[in-house]
mmCIF file of C-alpha atoms in Angstrom:
data_model
loop_
_atom_site.group_PDB
_atom_site.id
_atom_site.type_symbol
_atom_site.label_atom_id
_atom_site.label_comp_id
_atom_site.label_asym_id
_atom_site.label_seq_id
_atom_site.Cartn_x
_atom_site.Cartn_y
_atom_site.Cartn_z
ATOM 1 C CA MET A 1 -1.326 8.763 20.464
ATOM 2 C CA LEU A 2 -3.542 9.135 17.466
ATOM 3 C CA ARG A 3 -7.242 9.455 18.405
ATOM 4 C CA ILE A 4 -9.819 8.990 15.655
ATOM 5 C CA HIS A 5 -13.218 10.352 16.647
ATOM 6 C CA PHE A 6 -16.293 8.570 15.194
ATOM 7 C CA THR A 7 -19.908 9.561 14.984
ATOM 8 C CA ALA A 8 -22.792 7.202 14.131
ATOM 9 C CA PRO A 9 -22.645 8.283 10.469
ATOM 10 C CA ASP A 10 -18.845 7.623 10.472
ATOM 11 C CA LEU A 11 -19.372 4.022 11.655
ATOM 12 C CA ALA A 12 -21.958 3.500 8.923
ATOM 13 C CA ARG A 13 -19.512 4.807 6.242
ATOM 14 C CA THR A 14 -16.447 2.980 7.441
ATOM 15 C CA ARG A 15 -15.272 0.347 4.977
ATOM 16 C CA VAL A 16 -12.262 -1.810 3.986
ATOM 17 C CA ALA A 17 -10.377 -0.981 0.792
ATOM 18 C CA SER A 18 -10.878 -3.303 -2.165
ATOM 19 C CA ALA A 19 -7.212 -3.351 -3.132
ATOM 20 C CA PRO A 20 -3.809 -2.584 -1.671
ATOM 21 C CA ALA A 21 -2.572 1.022 -1.840
ATOM 22 C CA LEU A 22 0.537 0.501 -3.950
ATOM 23 C CA MET A 23 2.145 3.901 -3.347
ATOM 24 C CA TRP A 24 1.697 3.477 0.430
ATOM 25 C CA GLU A 25 3.292 -0.013 0.125
ATOM 26 C CA THR A 26 6.127 1.459 -1.847
ATOM 27 C CA VAL A 27 6.898 4.172 0.656
ATOM 28 C CA LEU A 28 6.419 1.994 3.825
ATOM 29 C CA SER A 29 8.670 -0.735 2.350
ATOM 30 C CA THR A 30 11.598 1.660 2.505
ATOM 31 C CA HIS A 31 11.337 1.447 6.313
ATOM 32 C CA TRP A 32 11.829 -2.296 6.095
ATOM 33 C CA LEU A 33 14.916 -1.708 3.908
ATOM 34 C CA ARG A 34 16.604 0.657 6.383
ATOM 35 C CA ASP A 35 15.232 -0.144 9.841
ATOM 36 C CA GLY A 36 15.801 -3.848 10.109
ATOM 37 C CA CYS A 37 12.188 -4.342 11.092
ATOM 38 C CA ALA A 38 9.563 -7.031 10.342
ATOM 39 C CA GLY A 39 11.474 -9.934 11.913
ATOM 40 C CA LEU A 40 12.287 -12.969 9.839
ATOM 41 C CA LEU A 41 10.094 -11.911 6.949
ATOM 42 C CA GLY A 42 11.876 -8.600 6.783
ATOM 43 C CA MET A 43 15.228 -10.304 6.826
ATOM 44 C CA TRP A 44 14.192 -12.545 3.954
ATOM 45 C CA TRP A 45 12.826 -9.600 1.915
ATOM 46 C CA ARG A 46 15.824 -7.373 2.514
ATOM 47 C CA GLY A 47 18.153 -10.175 1.413
ATOM 48 C CA ARG A 48 16.425 -10.224 -1.934
ATOM 49 C CA VAL A 49 16.093 -6.470 -2.447
ATOM 50 C CA ARG A 50 19.301 -4.867 -1.179
ATOM 51 C CA PRO A 51 21.793 -6.556 -3.563
ATOM 52 C CA ASN A 52 19.644 -5.650 -6.612
ATOM 53 C CA LEU A 53 18.556 -2.067 -5.698
ATOM 54 C CA PRO A 54 19.635 0.409 -8.413
ATOM 55 C CA GLN A 55 21.549 3.478 -7.240
ATOM 56 C CA ARG A 56 18.914 5.895 -8.453
ATOM 57 C CA ALA A 57 16.261 4.141 -6.384
ATOM 58 C CA ARG A 58 18.233 4.994 -3.229
ATOM 59 C CA ALA A 59 17.341 8.697 -3.807
ATOM 60 C CA LEU A 60 13.934 8.044 -2.291
ATOM 61 C CA ALA A 61 15.583 8.045 1.144
ATOM 62 C CA GLU A 62 16.055 11.838 0.707
ATOM 63 C CA LEU A 63 12.285 12.206 0.798
ATOM 64 C CA ILE A 64 11.328 9.394 3.167
ATOM 65 C CA PRO A 65 12.933 9.476 6.660
ATOM 66 C CA LYS A 66 13.479 6.403 8.722
ATOM 67 C CA GLN A 67 10.798 7.626 11.012
ATOM 68 C CA GLY A 68 8.393 10.497 11.333
ATOM 69 C CA TYR A 69 6.768 12.528 8.637
ATOM 70 C CA PHE A 70 7.187 11.889 4.910
ATOM 71 C CA PRO A 71 5.448 14.028 2.258
ATOM 72 C CA ASP A 72 1.715 13.223 1.893
ATOM 73 C CA PHE A 73 1.810 13.702 -1.896
ATOM 74 C CA LEU A 74 3.973 10.506 -2.199
ATOM 75 C CA THR A 75 1.013 8.299 -1.090
ATOM 76 C CA PRO A 76 -2.206 9.106 -3.016
ATOM 77 C CA HIS A 77 -4.757 6.377 -2.481
ATOM 78 C CA THR A 78 -5.732 4.561 -5.649
ATOM 79 C CA THR A 79 -7.180 1.105 -6.318
ATOM 80 C CA THR A 80 -5.073 0.360 -9.397
ATOM 81 C CA LEU A 81 -3.026 -2.806 -9.412
ATOM 82 C CA CYS A 82 -0.675 -1.354 -11.995
ATOM 83 C CA LEU A 83 2.447 0.195 -10.448
ATOM 84 C CA ALA A 84 2.972 2.502 -13.454
ATOM 85 C CA GLU A 85 -0.561 3.824 -13.026
ATOM 86 C CA ALA A 86 -0.074 4.196 -9.249
ATOM 87 C CA VAL A 87 2.864 6.513 -9.679
ATOM 88 C CA GLY A 88 0.911 8.750 -12.042
ATOM 89 C CA PRO A 89 -1.120 10.753 -9.428
ATOM 90 C CA VAL A 90 2.105 11.515 -7.540
ATOM 91 C CA LEU A 91 3.550 13.257 -10.613
ATOM 92 C CA LEU A 92 0.320 15.163 -11.128
ATOM 93 C CA THR A 93 0.131 16.585 -7.602
ATOM 94 C CA PRO A 94 -0.554 20.307 -7.702
ATOM 95 C CA ARG A 95 2.624 22.317 -7.205
ATOM 96 C CA ASN A 96 1.368 24.104 -4.151
ATOM 97 C CA GLU A 97 0.683 20.775 -2.344
ATOM 98 C CA VAL A 98 4.242 19.532 -3.169
ATOM 99 C CA ARG A 99 5.701 22.760 -1.881
ATOM 100 C CA ASN A 100 3.688 22.611 1.330
ATOM 101 C CA ASP A 101 4.555 18.999 2.008
ATOM 102 C CA LEU A 102 8.297 19.592 1.377
ATOM 103 C CA GLU A 103 8.259 22.600 3.650
ATOM 104 C CA LEU A 104 6.793 20.449 6.355
ATOM 105 C CA LEU A 105 9.473 17.792 5.739
ATOM 106 C CA ALA A 106 12.139 20.556 5.989
ATOM 107 C CA THR A 107 11.044 21.371 9.535
ATOM 108 C CA GLY A 108 12.571 18.050 10.616
ATOM 109 C CA ARG A 109 15.573 17.706 8.279
ATOM 110 C CA PRO A 110 17.245 19.883 5.681
ATOM 111 C CA LEU A 111 16.148 19.272 2.123
ATOM 112 C CA SER A 112 18.682 17.704 -0.282
ATOM 113 C CA PRO A 113 19.472 19.579 -3.520
ATOM 114 C CA TRP A 114 17.117 17.296 -5.442
ATOM 115 C CA ALA A 115 14.303 17.890 -2.950
ATOM 116 C CA ARG A 116 14.871 21.631 -3.212
ATOM 117 C CA ASP A 117 14.478 21.330 -7.035
ATOM 118 C CA LEU A 118 11.247 19.433 -6.440
ATOM 119 C CA HIS A 119 10.153 22.281 -4.209
ATOM 120 C CA ARG A 120 10.810 24.723 -7.064
ATOM 121 C CA GLY A 121 8.790 22.541 -9.413
ATOM 122 C CA LEU A 122 11.679 21.850 -11.819
ATOM 123 C CA ALA A 123 10.784 19.269 -14.470
ATOM 124 C CA PRO A 124 14.128 17.344 -14.233
ATOM 125 C CA ALA A 125 13.532 16.786 -10.459
ATOM 126 C CA LEU A 126 10.011 15.473 -11.129
ATOM 127 C CA ASP A 127 11.397 13.144 -13.869
ATOM 128 C CA HIS A 128 14.010 11.928 -11.442
ATOM 129 C CA LEU A 129 11.296 11.116 -8.852
ATOM 130 C CA ASP A 130 9.344 9.169 -11.501
ATOM 131 C CA ARG A 131 12.432 7.125 -12.479
ATOM 132 C CA SER A 132 13.470 6.556 -8.843
ATOM 133 C CA PHE A 133 10.033 5.111 -7.950
ATOM 134 C CA ARG A 134 9.981 2.905 -11.019
ATOM 135 C CA ASP A 135 13.522 1.579 -10.373
ATOM 136 C CA TYR A 136 12.674 0.931 -6.719
ATOM 137 C CA GLN A 137 9.370 -0.768 -7.475
ATOM 138 C CA ARG A 138 10.894 -3.033 -10.097
ATOM 139 C CA VAL A 139 13.103 -4.636 -7.421
ATOM 140 C CA ALA A 140 11.271 -4.098 -4.076
ATOM 141 C CA ILE A 141 7.600 -4.359 -5.001
ATOM 142 C CA THR A 142 6.947 -6.069 -8.345
ATOM 143 C CA PRO A 143 8.424 -9.450 -7.352
ATOM 144 C CA PHE A 144 6.282 -9.527 -4.224
ATOM 145 C CA LEU A 145 3.087 -8.139 -5.687
ATOM 146 C CA GLY A 146 1.435 -11.582 -5.789
ATOM 147 C CA SER A 147 2.075 -12.074 -2.072
ATOM 148 C CA ILE A 148 0.768 -8.561 -1.265
ATOM 149 C CA LEU A 149 -2.473 -9.304 -3.150
ATOM 150 C CA THR A 150 -2.879 -12.738 -1.463
ATOM 151 C CA HIS A 151 -2.433 -11.311 2.031
ATOM 152 C CA THR A 152 -4.698 -8.442 1.323
ATOM 153 C CA ALA A 153 -7.413 -10.842 0.125
ATOM 154 C CA HIS A 154 -7.024 -12.909 3.290
ATOM 155 C CA GLU A 155 -7.416 -9.800 5.393
ATOM 156 C CA ARG A 156 -10.492 -8.644 3.503
ATOM 157 C CA ALA A 157 -12.061 -12.015 4.164
ATOM 158 C CA ARG A 158 -11.248 -11.862 7.865
ATOM 159 C CA ALA A 159 -12.605 -8.236 8.009
ATOM 160 C CA GLY A 160 -15.715 -9.402 6.260
ATOM 161 C CA ARG A 161 -16.355 -12.079 8.833
ATOM 162 C CA LEU A 162 -15.919 -9.596 11.684
ATOM 163 C CA LEU A 163 -18.236 -7.109 10.003
ATOM 164 C CA ALA A 164 -20.864 -9.852 9.485
ATOM 165 C CA SER A 165 -20.726 -11.057 13.052
ATOM 166 C CA GLY A 166 -20.184 -7.863 15.049
ATOM 167 C CA GLY A 167 -20.353 -4.858 12.755
ATOM 168 C CA VAL A 168 -17.752 -2.107 12.344
ATOM 169 C CA GLU A 169 -17.024 -1.987 16.101
ATOM 170 C CA ALA A 170 -15.876 -5.644 16.047
ATOM 171 C CA LEU A 171 -13.466 -4.853 13.253
ATOM 172 C CA LEU A 172 -12.107 -1.820 15.091
ATOM 173 C CA ARG A 173 -11.518 -3.879 18.278
ATOM 174 C CA ASP A 174 -9.377 -6.285 16.368
ATOM 175 C CA LEU A 175 -7.707 -3.919 13.967
ATOM 176 C CA SER A 176 -4.124 -3.941 15.293
ATOM 177 C CA PRO A 177 -2.251 -4.775 18.474
ATOM 178 C CA SER A 178 -1.488 -1.059 18.824
ATOM 179 C CA ALA A 179 -5.100 0.109 18.399
ATOM 180 C CA ARG A 180 -7.756 0.215 21.138
ATOM 181 C CA TRP A 181 -11.488 0.880 20.500
ATOM 182 C CA ARG A 182 -13.242 2.724 23.241
ATOM 183 C CA ALA A 183 -16.414 4.057 21.659
ATOM 184 C CA PRO A 184 -16.566 6.566 20.091
ATOM 185 C CA VAL A 185 -12.741 6.849 19.734
ATOM 186 C CA LEU A 186 -10.187 4.629 18.175
ATOM 187 C CA GLY A 187 -6.879 5.165 20.016
ATOM 188 C CA ILE A 188 -3.599 4.149 18.264
ATOM 189 C CA ASP A 189 -0.072 4.168 19.575
ATOM 190 C CA TYR A 190 1.523 6.912 17.413
ATOM 191 C CA PRO A 191 4.818 8.891 17.257
ATOM 192 C CA VAL A 192 2.955 12.178 17.799
ATOM 193 C CA ASP A 193 -0.123 13.275 19.700
ATOM 194 C CA ARG A 194 -2.965 13.903 17.266
ATOM 195 C CA ASP A 195 -6.751 13.949 16.922
ATOM 196 C CA LEU A 196 -8.596 13.110 13.727
ATOM 197 C CA HIS A 197 -12.310 13.984 13.687
ATOM 198 C CA LEU A 198 -14.062 12.119 10.843
ATOM 199 C CA GLU A 199 -17.045 14.487 10.960
ATOM 200 C CA GLY A 200 -19.400 12.187 9.095
ATOM 201 C CA ARG A 201 -17.021 11.308 6.236
ATOM 202 C CA GLY A 202 -16.376 7.766 7.437
ATOM 203 C CA LEU A 203 -13.029 5.994 7.320
ATOM 204 C CA LEU A 204 -11.340 3.916 4.615
ATOM 205 C CA LEU A 205 -9.370 1.087 6.298
ATOM 206 C CA VAL A 206 -6.510 -0.133 4.115
ATOM 207 C CA PRO A 207 -4.733 -3.411 4.930
ATOM 208 C CA SER A 208 -1.031 -3.023 4.267
ATOM 209 C CA TYR A 209 1.677 -5.557 3.753
ATOM 210 C CA PHE A 210 4.618 -3.256 4.616
ATOM 211 C CA CYS A 211 2.926 -1.370 7.482
ATOM 212 C CA ARG A 212 4.398 -2.873 10.671
ATOM 213 C CA CYS A 213 4.585 -0.969 13.907
ATOM 214 C CA HIS A 214 1.209 0.801 13.992
ATOM 215 C CA PRO A 215 -1.505 2.119 11.676
ATOM 216 C CA VAL A 216 -0.667 5.234 9.799
ATOM 217 C CA THR A 217 -2.568 8.071 8.186
ATOM 218 C CA LEU A 218 -1.974 11.298 6.331
ATOM 219 C CA VAL A 219 -1.169 14.537 8.056
ATOM 220 C CA ARG A 220 -3.406 16.452 5.630
ATOM 221 C CA GLN A 221 -6.557 14.448 4.912
ATOM 222 C CA GLY A 222 -8.119 16.845 2.431
ATOM 223 C CA GLU A 223 -11.804 16.882 1.814
ATOM 224 C CA GLY A 224 -12.262 13.196 0.878
ATOM 225 C CA VAL A 225 -12.750 10.130 3.036
ATOM 226 C CA PRO A 226 -9.839 9.868 5.542
ATOM 227 C CA VAL A 227 -7.584 6.831 4.988
ATOM 228 C CA LEU A 228 -6.000 4.658 7.717
ATOM 229 C CA LEU A 229 -3.445 1.960 6.772
ATOM 230 C CA TYR A 230 -3.101 -0.845 9.233
ATOM 231 C CA PRO A 231 -0.659 -3.753 9.319
ATOM 232 C CA LEU A 232 -1.489 -7.242 8.140
ATOM 233 C CA GLY A 233 -0.766 -10.064 10.505
ATOM 234 C CA HIS A 234 1.233 -11.878 7.805
ATOM 235 C CA GLU A 235 -0.580 -15.119 8.379
ATOM 236 C CA PRO A 236 -0.058 -17.337 6.528
ATOM 237 C CA TRP A 237 3.453 -16.133 5.902
ATOM 238 C CA ASP A 238 4.919 -15.896 2.484
ATOM 239 C CA SER A 239 5.145 -19.125 0.550
ATOM 240 C CA GLU A 240 8.152 -17.675 -1.228
ATOM 241 C CA ALA A 241 10.064 -17.642 2.022
ATOM 242 C CA ALA A 242 8.997 -21.115 2.940
ATOM 243 C CA ASP A 243 9.981 -22.477 -0.433
ATOM 244 C CA ASP A 244 13.562 -21.149 -0.180
ATOM 245 C CA ASP A 245 16.298 -23.728 0.513
ATOM 246 C CA VAL A 246 17.114 -22.352 3.897
ATOM 247 C CA SER A 247 16.708 -25.340 6.214
ATOM 248 C CA ASP A 248 18.722 -24.179 9.218
ATOM 249 C CA THR A 249 16.382 -21.444 10.469
ATOM 250 C CA LEU A 250 13.962 -21.277 13.352
ATOM 251 C CA ALA A 251 11.214 -20.261 10.979
ATOM 252 C CA ASP A 252 11.555 -23.485 9.025
ATOM 253 C CA LEU A 253 11.179 -25.405 12.238
ATOM 254 C CA VAL A 254 8.229 -23.776 13.989
ATOM 255 C CA GLY A 255 6.826 -21.436 11.312
ATOM 256 C CA CYS A 256 7.461 -17.706 10.951
ATOM 257 C CA SER A 257 4.723 -16.431 13.162
ATOM 258 C CA ARG A 258 5.664 -18.714 16.122
ATOM 259 C CA ALA A 259 9.278 -17.920 15.558
ATOM 260 C CA ALA A 260 8.460 -14.161 15.825
ATOM 261 C CA VAL A 261 6.585 -14.697 19.089
ATOM 262 C CA LEU A 262 9.428 -16.855 20.491
ATOM 263 C CA GLU A 263 11.981 -14.199 19.448
ATOM 264 C CA ALA A 264 9.805 -11.501 21.074
ATOM 265 C CA ALA A 265 9.675 -13.508 24.285
ATOM 266 C CA GLY A 266 13.416 -14.071 24.260
ATOM 267 C CA ALA A 267 14.097 -10.356 23.979
ATOM 268 C CA CYS A 268 12.806 -9.642 27.512
ATOM 269 C CA SER A 269 12.738 -11.702 30.737
ATOM 270 C CA GLN A 270 8.927 -11.561 31.089
ATOM 271 C CA SER A 271 6.213 -10.059 28.871
ATOM 272 C CA ASN A 272 2.400 -10.176 28.700
ATOM 273 C CA THR A 273 0.533 -11.346 25.627
ATOM 274 C CA SER A 274 -0.172 -7.791 24.392
ATOM 275 C CA GLN A 275 3.476 -6.860 24.591
ATOM 276 C CA LEU A 276 4.543 -9.956 22.667
ATOM 277 C CA ALA A 277 1.828 -9.426 20.038
ATOM 278 C CA ARG A 278 3.035 -5.874 19.490
ATOM 279 C CA ARG A 279 6.726 -6.844 19.179
ATOM 280 C CA ALA A 280 5.908 -9.713 16.867
ATOM 281 C CA GLY A 281 3.594 -7.599 14.746
ATOM 282 C CA LEU A 282 0.669 -9.957 15.220
ATOM 283 C CA ARG A 283 -2.900 -9.475 16.458
ATOM 284 C CA LEU A 284 -3.559 -10.374 20.075
ATOM 285 C CA SER A 285 -5.707 -13.370 19.148
ATOM 286 C CA SER A 286 -2.968 -14.787 16.884
ATOM 287 C CA ALA A 287 -0.217 -14.249 19.346
ATOM 288 C CA SER A 288 -2.277 -15.974 22.069
ATOM 289 C CA GLU A 289 -2.808 -19.052 19.801
ATOM 290 C CA HIS A 290 0.886 -19.310 19.065
ATOM 291 C CA LEU A 291 1.780 -18.953 22.718
ATOM 292 C CA THR A 292 -0.465 -21.866 23.503
ATOM 293 C CA VAL A 293 1.353 -24.080 20.958
ATOM 294 C CA LEU A 294 4.774 -22.912 22.149
ATOM 295 C CA ARG A 295 3.779 -23.558 25.773
ATOM 296 C CA ARG A 296 2.592 -27.163 24.986
ATOM 297 C CA ALA A 297 5.922 -27.726 23.218
ATOM 298 C CA GLY A 298 7.828 -26.652 26.387
ATOM 299 C CA LEU A 299 9.370 -23.596 24.695
ATOM 300 C CA ILE A 300 7.413 -21.001 26.743
ATOM 301 C CA VAL A 301 6.273 -20.966 30.318
ATOM 302 C CA SER A 302 3.397 -18.708 31.459
ATOM 303 C CA SER A 303 2.497 -17.513 34.943
ATOM 304 C CA ARG A 304 -0.217 -15.183 36.306
ATOM 305 C CA GLU A 305 0.764 -11.982 38.067
ATOM 306 C CA GLY A 306 -2.251 -9.992 39.223
ATOM 307 C CA SER A 307 -4.504 -9.539 36.226
ATOM 308 C CA SER A 308 -1.765 -10.304 33.674
ATOM 309 C CA VAL A 309 -0.343 -13.510 32.306
ATOM 310 C CA LEU A 310 3.388 -13.223 31.796
ATOM 311 C CA HIS A 311 5.412 -15.389 29.412
ATOM 312 C CA GLU A 312 9.103 -16.255 29.277
ATOM 313 C CA VAL A 313 11.273 -18.560 27.270
ATOM 314 C CA THR A 314 12.221 -21.923 28.870
ATOM 315 C CA PRO A 315 15.816 -23.280 28.701
ATOM 316 C CA LEU A 316 14.701 -25.510 25.880
ATOM 317 C CA GLY A 317 13.183 -22.537 24.070
ATOM 318 C CA ALA A 318 16.287 -20.467 24.587
ATOM 319 C CA SER A 319 18.582 -23.213 23.238
ATOM 320 C CA LEU A 320 16.366 -23.503 20.160
ATOM 321 C CA LEU A 321 16.183 -19.763 19.739
ATOM 322 C CA TYR A 322 19.913 -19.077 19.944
ATOM 323 C CA ARG A 323 20.817 -22.134 17.948
ATOM 324 C CA HIS A 324 18.826 -20.902 14.968
ATOM 325 C CA VAL A 325 18.700 -17.087 15.141
#
């Protein structure tokens, strides 16, 4: 569990980023590539990235594990929309910060020869990092940058409406399926147990296209405003995926978000709305709306058990799911 502790000044200074964090998007997208996550959208994205990924770009896996800590210096927060400019601060990270981050990485896995060269500050290793990022971004990020910007703009508009109607606390309550606001603490499902005290600095909330399971933050926040990336709901889903000539998929039939909810329900015999929202990577309100549509179509049946409403796939829903998935 990650617990973020707010004071009144912190709530007043919490804001939503004006642009996506391109280095965060770059690093987090490598999880999509290797973990098979993000449902149908992830399958569509991987199908376009994997066949075209240059060999040098694969070296980034030596610094970015499938799960757990990756070096903080790889994800400086900038507002630039130019990928070449976004990489710049990574290459200018003070040598002692690079060493500290790589030593922390080494506590969980042995460093590769290239990472050891980075630790020593050798120029060829830094040049290789630069080229690896650029090769990777050319295939995995640049073609999807328009969609990233569109989704981020939609989320900023949604966040703005919440801020206008209910203030920062309304936004924190609806931030992510894995986050729970109980003033003055924002609790987030997290791989490790950790407390982050904002201490009057506020919090910069950054909507992220490639952040999926739960919001993420830096291990070392430094002296600036702490940053928290949180996953987009991916609604509406990518027009690129919808425009592909792939007619025989569940997503084409019911839409990607509803397909994700139906898949999540089919994975277990019975689940409540919160569990389905988490598995599908959607906000609770969105998952509830999709469940209503699926229930009216006879694909989901819902029943109350105590204080919970449990959902399961009907025979019709199962036949549709396993015909198309």
